[in-house]
Amino acid sequence: EIEGAVARKDYAACAPLQQKLDELVAKRVDLPTLQELEEAVQKAEDNVANAAAQRNFAAAASLQAALDEAKRRLQESREAEGETGGELAADNAEDENLHDEPEEEAPRFASRSELEAEISKYHKEVEDAAASKDFKKATEAQAIVDELLPLRNEYMSVAELEEKVSTLENDMNEAISAKN
């Protein structure tokens, strides 16, 4: 219509038509095409993967929320256009089910081996949670690992204990020799 008004040199009709065109262009942000939504989902997935690869689980968790929103918008658009996006619905259902596990607190340990076993357990939990894109859980598990690592200074390894025993035995033998 606007081209016809310009061709007819009916500039009075052009202004309202241009305004309507500008309003429609502005609505494209709120109503993206399926291709734009698919690109947004792909970009969000890449962002989550990059954050997880950098072990920045807090950022990955917020990016995962953006990914979930992008998937939801894509799913709604596909349903509105009559397409099925069953895999997206299944992915979102899986993501929702991953957040149901309770948190655990870091315990104190009787030995260094118990500490190391617990560190390994939570490290595996971090890896599994990151692989399943449950970044909130990965962040929580990583925080526990970060709490446990300094405890290594409180619990000596077998080699450190053997060295300490050897040093104490030498000190004791020197004290006995000095006394005699």
mmCIF file of C-alpha atoms in Angstrom:
data_model
loop_
_atom_site.group_PDB
_atom_site.id
_atom_site.type_symbol
_atom_site.label_atom_id
_atom_site.label_comp_id
_atom_site.label_asym_id
_atom_site.label_seq_id
_atom_site.Cartn_x
_atom_site.Cartn_y
_atom_site.Cartn_z
ATOM 1 C CA GLU A 1 0.000 0.000 0.000
ATOM 2 C CA ILE A 2 2.771 2.430 0.926
ATOM 3 C CA GLU A 3 4.514 1.957 -2.431
ATOM 4 C CA GLY A 4 1.255 2.753 -4.221
ATOM 5 C CA ALA A 5 0.753 5.916 -2.158
ATOM 6 C CA VAL A 6 4.333 7.017 -2.903
ATOM 7 C CA ALA A 7 3.841 6.265 -6.627
ATOM 8 C CA ARG A 8 0.642 8.347 -6.608
ATOM 9 C CA LYS A 9 2.459 11.058 -4.634
ATOM 10 C CA ASP A 10 -0.236 10.829 -1.979
ATOM 11 C CA TYR A 11 2.126 11.745 0.863
ATOM 12 C CA ALA A 12 -0.730 12.432 3.277
ATOM 13 C CA ALA A 13 -1.631 8.740 3.087
ATOM 14 C CA CYS A 14 2.039 7.692 3.449
ATOM 15 C CA ALA A 15 2.484 8.942 7.036
ATOM 16 C CA PRO A 16 -0.165 6.693 8.657
ATOM 17 C CA LEU A 17 0.922 3.758 6.495
ATOM 18 C CA GLN A 18 4.565 4.269 7.502
ATOM 19 C CA GLN A 19 3.526 4.455 11.160
ATOM 20 C CA LYS A 20 1.590 1.190 10.838
ATOM 21 C CA LEU A 21 4.607 -0.397 9.090
ATOM 22 C CA ASP A 22 6.898 0.755 11.926
ATOM 23 C CA GLU A 23 4.511 -0.744 14.501
ATOM 24 C CA LEU A 24 4.494 -4.067 12.650
ATOM 25 C CA VAL A 25 8.290 -4.120 12.425
ATOM 26 C CA ALA A 26 8.482 -3.441 16.187
ATOM 27 C CA LYS A 27 6.184 -6.420 16.833
ATOM 28 C CA ARG A 28 8.653 -8.756 15.113
ATOM 29 C CA VAL A 29 10.719 -8.706 18.308
ATOM 30 C CA ASP A 30 7.748 -10.138 20.202
ATOM 31 C CA LEU A 31 6.743 -12.490 17.395
ATOM 32 C CA PRO A 32 9.895 -13.996 15.857
ATOM 33 C CA THR A 33 9.773 -16.545 13.042
ATOM 34 C CA LEU A 34 10.339 -20.237 13.714
ATOM 35 C CA GLN A 35 13.791 -19.951 12.180
ATOM 36 C CA GLU A 36 14.669 -17.049 14.485
ATOM 37 C CA LEU A 37 13.426 -19.036 17.478
ATOM 38 C CA GLU A 38 15.433 -22.102 16.415
ATOM 39 C CA GLU A 39 18.527 -19.906 16.080
ATOM 40 C CA ALA A 40 17.858 -18.468 19.552
ATOM 41 C CA VAL A 41 17.615 -21.996 21.012
ATOM 42 C CA GLN A 42 20.877 -23.012 19.300
ATOM 43 C CA LYS A 43 22.643 -19.880 20.547
ATOM 44 C CA ALA A 44 21.339 -20.459 24.085
ATOM 45 C CA GLU A 45 22.523 -24.096 23.978
ATOM 46 C CA ASP A 46 25.964 -22.951 22.854
ATOM 47 C CA ASN A 47 26.113 -20.364 25.650
ATOM 48 C CA VAL A 48 25.183 -22.997 28.267
ATOM 49 C CA ALA A 49 27.763 -25.426 26.899
ATOM 50 C CA ASN A 50 30.483 -22.755 26.937
ATOM 51 C CA ALA A 51 29.706 -21.725 30.514
ATOM 52 C CA ALA A 52 29.698 -25.362 31.628
ATOM 53 C CA ALA A 53 32.976 -26.032 29.826
ATOM 54 C CA GLN A 54 34.503 -23.120 31.736
ATOM 55 C CA ARG A 55 33.071 -24.632 34.959
ATOM 56 C CA ASN A 56 31.095 -21.427 35.563
ATOM 57 C CA PHE A 57 28.028 -23.231 36.826
ATOM 58 C CA ALA A 58 26.310 -20.159 38.230
ATOM 59 C CA ALA A 59 26.344 -18.545 34.780
ATOM 60 C CA ALA A 60 25.342 -21.851 33.198
ATOM 61 C CA ALA A 61 22.336 -22.042 35.525
ATOM 62 C CA SER A 62 21.079 -18.618 34.480
ATOM 63 C CA LEU A 63 21.824 -19.380 30.837
ATOM 64 C CA GLN A 64 19.932 -22.658 31.240
ATOM 65 C CA ALA A 65 16.882 -20.638 32.335
ATOM 66 C CA ALA A 66 17.212 -18.554 29.155
ATOM 67 C CA LEU A 67 17.530 -21.773 27.143
ATOM 68 C CA ASP A 68 14.406 -23.202 28.770
ATOM 69 C CA GLU A 69 12.518 -19.995 27.913
ATOM 70 C CA ALA A 70 13.752 -20.105 24.295
ATOM 71 C CA LYS A 71 12.674 -23.750 24.013
ATOM 72 C CA ARG A 72 9.271 -22.879 25.497
ATOM 73 C CA ARG A 73 8.747 -20.054 22.993
ATOM 74 C CA LEU A 74 9.793 -22.317 20.115
ATOM 75 C CA GLN A 75 7.456 -25.059 21.323
ATOM 76 C CA GLU A 76 4.539 -22.613 21.573
ATOM 77 C CA SER A 77 5.229 -21.281 18.090
ATOM 78 C CA ARG A 78 5.427 -24.776 16.634
ATOM 79 C CA GLU A 79 2.153 -25.722 18.289
ATOM 80 C CA ALA A 80 0.548 -22.534 16.972
ATOM 81 C CA GLU A 81 1.689 -23.425 13.461
ATOM 82 C CA GLY A 82 0.636 -27.055 13.845
ATOM 83 C CA GLU A 83 4.145 -28.535 14.003
ATOM 84 C CA THR A 84 5.181 -30.966 16.667
ATOM 85 C CA GLY A 85 8.212 -30.402 18.771
ATOM 86 C CA GLY A 86 7.961 -33.493 20.930
ATOM 87 C CA GLU A 87 11.666 -33.676 21.629
ATOM 88 C CA LEU A 88 11.623 -30.178 23.120
ATOM 89 C CA ALA A 89 8.759 -31.065 25.435
ATOM 90 C CA ALA A 90 10.605 -34.226 26.489
ATOM 91 C CA ASP A 91 13.831 -32.267 27.089
ATOM 92 C CA ASN A 92 11.992 -29.710 29.214
ATOM 93 C CA ALA A 93 10.269 -32.454 31.221
ATOM 94 C CA GLU A 94 13.638 -34.100 31.869
ATOM 95 C CA ASP A 95 15.135 -30.777 32.934
ATOM 96 C CA GLU A 96 12.290 -30.214 35.418
ATOM 97 C CA ASN A 97 12.758 -33.655 36.993
ATOM 98 C CA LEU A 98 16.468 -33.118 37.644
ATOM 99 C CA HIS A 99 15.906 -30.470 40.325
ATOM 100 C CA ASP A 100 14.161 -32.768 42.810
ATOM 101 C CA GLU A 101 17.171 -34.204 44.682
ATOM 102 C CA PRO A 102 17.878 -32.871 48.191
ATOM 103 C CA GLU A 103 21.120 -31.100 49.055
ATOM 104 C CA GLU A 104 23.690 -32.691 51.356
ATOM 105 C CA GLU A 105 26.016 -30.974 53.809
ATOM 106 C CA ALA A 106 29.740 -31.645 53.907
ATOM 107 C CA PRO A 107 30.499 -34.057 56.776
ATOM 108 C CA ARG A 108 33.635 -34.286 58.944
ATOM 109 C CA PHE A 109 35.816 -37.343 58.414
ATOM 110 C CA ALA A 110 37.654 -39.949 60.434
ATOM 111 C CA SER A 111 40.483 -40.299 57.903
ATOM 112 C CA ARG A 112 42.056 -38.822 54.799
ATOM 113 C CA SER A 113 40.749 -41.725 52.713
ATOM 114 C CA GLU A 114 37.174 -40.902 53.768
ATOM 115 C CA LEU A 115 37.789 -37.268 52.815
ATOM 116 C CA GLU A 116 39.224 -38.251 49.426
ATOM 117 C CA ALA A 117 36.282 -40.576 48.792
ATOM 118 C CA GLU A 118 33.857 -37.743 49.561
ATOM 119 C CA ILE A 119 35.759 -35.325 47.310
ATOM 120 C CA SER A 120 35.631 -37.897 44.510
ATOM 121 C CA LYS A 121 31.915 -38.448 45.074
ATOM 122 C CA TYR A 122 31.091 -34.742 44.827
ATOM 123 C CA HIS A 123 33.468 -34.237 41.924
ATOM 124 C CA LYS A 124 31.592 -36.967 40.043
ATOM 125 C CA GLU A 125 28.324 -35.301 41.042
ATOM 126 C CA VAL A 126 29.589 -32.037 39.522
ATOM 127 C CA GLU A 127 30.487 -33.809 36.283
ATOM 128 C CA ASP A 128 27.176 -35.700 36.114
ATOM 129 C CA ALA A 129 25.117 -32.607 36.887
ATOM 130 C CA ALA A 130 26.981 -30.571 34.285
ATOM 131 C CA ALA A 131 26.511 -33.330 31.715
ATOM 132 C CA SER A 132 22.772 -33.395 32.429
ATOM 133 C CA LYS A 133 22.670 -29.569 32.352
ATOM 134 C CA ASP A 134 21.531 -29.296 35.965
ATOM 135 C CA PHE A 135 23.806 -26.368 36.668
ATOM 136 C CA LYS A 136 22.210 -25.464 39.961
ATOM 137 C CA LYS A 137 23.101 -28.904 41.298
ATOM 138 C CA ALA A 138 26.577 -28.668 39.721
ATOM 139 C CA THR A 139 27.146 -25.334 41.450
ATOM 140 C CA GLU A 140 26.047 -26.762 44.797
ATOM 141 C CA ALA A 141 28.257 -29.838 44.417
ATOM 142 C CA GLN A 142 31.227 -27.708 43.333
ATOM 143 C CA ALA A 143 30.749 -25.536 46.428
ATOM 144 C CA ILE A 144 30.978 -28.680 48.579
ATOM 145 C CA VAL A 145 34.140 -29.776 46.737
ATOM 146 C CA ASP A 146 35.576 -26.310 47.348
ATOM 147 C CA GLU A 147 34.772 -26.685 51.078
ATOM 148 C CA LEU A 148 36.328 -30.152 51.235
ATOM 149 C CA LEU A 149 39.606 -29.438 49.455
ATOM 150 C CA PRO A 150 41.077 -27.282 52.263
ATOM 151 C CA LEU A 151 40.330 -30.113 54.710
ATOM 152 C CA ARG A 152 43.185 -32.040 53.118
ATOM 153 C CA ASN A 153 45.474 -29.938 55.307
ATOM 154 C CA GLU A 154 43.719 -31.270 58.430
ATOM 155 C CA TYR A 155 43.875 -34.937 57.418
ATOM 156 C CA MET A 156 47.317 -36.273 56.618
ATOM 157 C CA SER A 157 47.861 -38.857 53.925
ATOM 158 C CA VAL A 158 49.503 -42.216 54.711
ATOM 159 C CA ALA A 159 52.824 -40.973 53.326
ATOM 160 C CA GLU A 160 52.633 -37.818 55.459
ATOM 161 C CA LEU A 161 51.779 -39.891 58.547
ATOM 162 C CA GLU A 162 54.681 -42.262 57.891
ATOM 163 C CA GLU A 163 57.029 -39.298 57.501
ATOM 164 C CA LYS A 164 55.775 -37.748 60.736
ATOM 165 C CA VAL A 165 56.153 -41.075 62.607
ATOM 166 C CA SER A 166 59.681 -41.422 61.242
ATOM 167 C CA THR A 167 60.561 -37.874 62.324
ATOM 168 C CA LEU A 168 59.123 -38.430 65.797
ATOM 169 C CA GLU A 169 60.999 -41.751 66.128
ATOM 170 C CA ASN A 170 64.263 -40.003 65.155
ATOM 171 C CA ASP A 171 63.575 -37.209 67.645
ATOM 172 C CA MET A 172 62.814 -39.779 70.336
ATOM 173 C CA ASN A 173 65.997 -41.769 69.588
ATOM 174 C CA GLU A 174 68.063 -38.543 69.708
ATOM 175 C CA ALA A 175 66.485 -37.626 73.053
ATOM 176 C CA ILE A 176 67.250 -41.100 74.428
ATOM 177 C CA SER A 177 70.841 -40.891 73.173
ATOM 178 C CA ALA A 178 71.272 -37.434 74.690
ATOM 179 C CA LYS A 179 69.956 -38.668 78.032
ATOM 180 C CA ASN A 180 72.416 -41.561 78.148
#
